[in-house]
């Protein structure tokens, strides 16, 4: 990467993180034995729903180092337009989660990313804000 990660627009970091997380989710579901596209799609929606991403981020906050917290703060404070079907705070936290995933990916912290993402199922079970509908 030519630029340092701090020079990358935080919304681009979140955009990249969104793609990386979506790919991780699909691979994760495939590893769980989901073999039909429709079923994978239905289950993937649960993982990528903004409300659930926001809940996961809130759960992880205490575990993050200072640099990761800085990424989260930048992602949360980014000026982005949010969909009408979700409140601003939830959308900002979901954007922050995606920015964090993008940061891990861009800075070759893939082991850290995978360590945390591999706990997503248990985190979602422990987080009361997770929406499975």
CSV table of C-alpha atoms in Angstrom, one decimal:
chain,number,residue,atom,x,y,z
A,1,UNK,CA,0.0,0.0,0.0
A,2,UNK,CA,1.5,3.4,-1.0
A,3,UNK,CA,-0.3,5.4,1.6
A,4,UNK,CA,-0.2,4.8,5.3
A,5,UNK,CA,-3.6,3.5,6.6
A,6,UNK,CA,-4.2,6.8,8.5
A,7,UNK,CA,-4.2,8.6,5.2
A,8,UNK,CA,-7.0,6.5,3.8
A,9,UNK,CA,-10.4,8.0,4.0
A,10,UNK,CA,-12.1,6.3,6.8
A,11,UNK,CA,-15.2,5.6,4.7
A,12,UNK,CA,-13.0,3.8,2.2
A,13,UNK,CA,-11.6,1.8,5.0
A,14,UNK,CA,-15.1,0.9,6.1
A,15,UNK,CA,-16.0,0.1,2.4
A,16,UNK,CA,-13.1,-2.3,2.2
A,17,UNK,CA,-13.9,-3.8,5.6
A,18,UNK,CA,-17.5,-4.4,4.5
A,19,UNK,CA,-16.2,-6.5,1.6
A,20,UNK,CA,-13.7,-8.4,3.7
A,21,UNK,CA,-16.3,-9.1,6.4
A,22,UNK,CA,-18.9,-10.2,3.8
A,23,UNK,CA,-16.3,-12.6,2.3
A,24,UNK,CA,-15.4,-13.9,5.8
A,25,UNK,CA,-19.1,-14.5,6.6
A,26,UNK,CA,-19.6,-16.5,3.4
A,27,UNK,CA,-16.5,-18.6,4.0
A,28,UNK,CA,-17.6,-19.1,7.6
A,29,UNK,CA,-21.0,-20.3,6.6
A,30,UNK,CA,-19.6,-22.6,3.9
A,31,UNK,CA,-17.3,-24.1,6.6
A,32,UNK,CA,-20.4,-24.7,8.7
A,33,UNK,CA,-21.8,-26.8,5.9
A,34,UNK,CA,-24.2,-24.3,4.3
A,35,UNK,CA,-24.3,-25.5,0.7
A,36,UNK,CA,-27.4,-23.8,-0.8
A,37,UNK,CA,-27.1,-20.2,-2.0
A,38,UNK,CA,-30.5,-19.2,-0.6
A,39,UNK,CA,-29.8,-20.5,2.8
A,40,UNK,CA,-26.3,-18.9,2.8
A,41,UNK,CA,-27.8,-15.6,1.8
A,42,UNK,CA,-30.4,-15.7,4.6
A,43,UNK,CA,-27.8,-16.6,7.2
A,44,UNK,CA,-25.3,-14.0,5.9
A,45,UNK,CA,-27.8,-11.3,6.3
A,46,UNK,CA,-27.9,-11.9,10.1
A,47,UNK,CA,-24.1,-11.4,10.3
A,48,UNK,CA,-23.9,-8.3,8.2
A,49,UNK,CA,-27.0,-6.5,9.6
A,50,UNK,CA,-25.9,-3.1,10.9
A,51,UNK,CA,-27.6,-3.7,14.2
A,52,UNK,CA,-25.6,-6.9,14.7
A,53,UNK,CA,-22.3,-5.3,13.6
A,54,UNK,CA,-22.9,-2.5,16.1
A,55,UNK,CA,-23.6,-5.0,18.9
A,56,UNK,CA,-20.5,-7.0,18.1
A,57,UNK,CA,-18.4,-3.8,18.2
A,58,UNK,CA,-19.8,-2.8,21.6
A,59,UNK,CA,-18.9,-6.2,22.9
A,60,UNK,CA,-15.4,-5.9,21.6
A,61,UNK,CA,-14.5,-2.4,22.7
A,62,UNK,CA,-12.8,-3.4,25.9
A,63,UNK,CA,-10.5,-5.8,24.0
A,64,UNK,CA,-9.3,-3.3,21.5
A,65,UNK,CA,-5.9,-1.6,21.6
A,66,UNK,CA,-5.4,2.2,21.4
A,67,UNK,CA,-4.9,2.1,17.6
A,68,UNK,CA,-8.0,0.0,17.0
A,69,UNK,CA,-10.0,2.3,19.3
A,70,UNK,CA,-8.8,5.2,17.2
A,71,UNK,CA,-10.0,3.5,14.0
A,72,UNK,CA,-13.3,2.9,15.7
A,73,UNK,CA,-13.6,6.5,16.8
A,74,UNK,CA,-12.8,7.7,13.3
A,75,UNK,CA,-15.3,5.3,11.7
A,76,UNK,CA,-18.0,6.3,14.2
A,77,UNK,CA,-17.4,10.0,13.6
A,78,UNK,CA,-17.3,9.7,9.8
A,79,UNK,CA,-19.9,11.8,8.0
A,80,UNK,CA,-21.9,9.2,6.1
A,81,UNK,CA,-25.5,9.1,5.0
A,82,UNK,CA,-27.4,6.3,6.6
A,83,UNK,CA,-30.4,4.3,5.4
A,84,UNK,CA,-33.8,5.5,6.7
A,85,UNK,CA,-34.6,2.1,8.1
A,86,UNK,CA,-31.9,2.3,10.8
A,87,UNK,CA,-31.0,4.9,13.4
A,88,UNK,CA,-27.9,7.1,13.1
A,89,UNK,CA,-26.1,5.7,16.2
A,90,UNK,CA,-26.4,2.1,15.1
A,91,UNK,CA,-25.3,2.9,11.6
A,92,UNK,CA,-22.3,4.8,12.9
A,93,UNK,CA,-21.3,1.9,15.1
A,94,UNK,CA,-21.7,-0.5,12.1
A,95,UNK,CA,-19.5,1.7,10.0
A,96,UNK,CA,-16.9,1.8,12.8
A,97,UNK,CA,-16.9,-2.0,12.9
A,98,UNK,CA,-16.4,-2.2,9.1
A,99,UNK,CA,-13.6,0.3,9.4
A,100,UNK,CA,-11.9,-1.8,12.0
A,101,UNK,CA,-12.1,-4.9,9.8
A,102,UNK,CA,-10.7,-2.8,6.9
A,103,UNK,CA,-7.9,-1.6,9.1
A,104,UNK,CA,-7.0,-5.1,10.1
A,105,UNK,CA,-7.0,-6.2,6.5
A,106,UNK,CA,-5.0,-3.3,5.2
A,107,UNK,CA,-2.3,-3.4,7.9
A,108,UNK,CA,-1.8,-7.2,7.6
A,109,UNK,CA,-3.3,-7.9,11.0
A,110,UNK,CA,-5.2,-10.8,9.5
A,111,UNK,CA,-4.3,-13.1,12.4
A,112,UNK,CA,-5.9,-10.6,14.8
A,113,UNK,CA,-8.9,-10.2,12.5
A,114,UNK,CA,-9.4,-13.9,12.2
A,115,UNK,CA,-9.0,-14.5,16.0
A,116,UNK,CA,-11.8,-12.0,16.7
A,117,UNK,CA,-14.0,-12.9,13.7
A,118,UNK,CA,-13.8,-16.6,14.6
A,119,UNK,CA,-15.5,-15.7,17.9
A,120,UNK,CA,-18.4,-13.9,16.1
A,121,UNK,CA,-20.9,-16.7,16.8
A,122,UNK,CA,-20.3,-16.8,20.5
A,123,UNK,CA,-20.3,-13.0,20.6
A,124,UNK,CA,-23.6,-12.8,18.8
A,125,UNK,CA,-25.0,-15.3,21.3
A,126,UNK,CA,-23.9,-13.2,24.3
A,127,UNK,CA,-25.0,-9.9,22.8
A,128,UNK,CA,-28.6,-9.1,23.5
A,129,UNK,CA,-28.7,-6.6,20.7
A,130,UNK,CA,-28.4,-9.2,18.0
A,131,UNK,CA,-31.3,-9.4,15.6
A,132,UNK,CA,-31.9,-12.7,13.9
A,133,UNK,CA,-35.1,-11.8,12.2
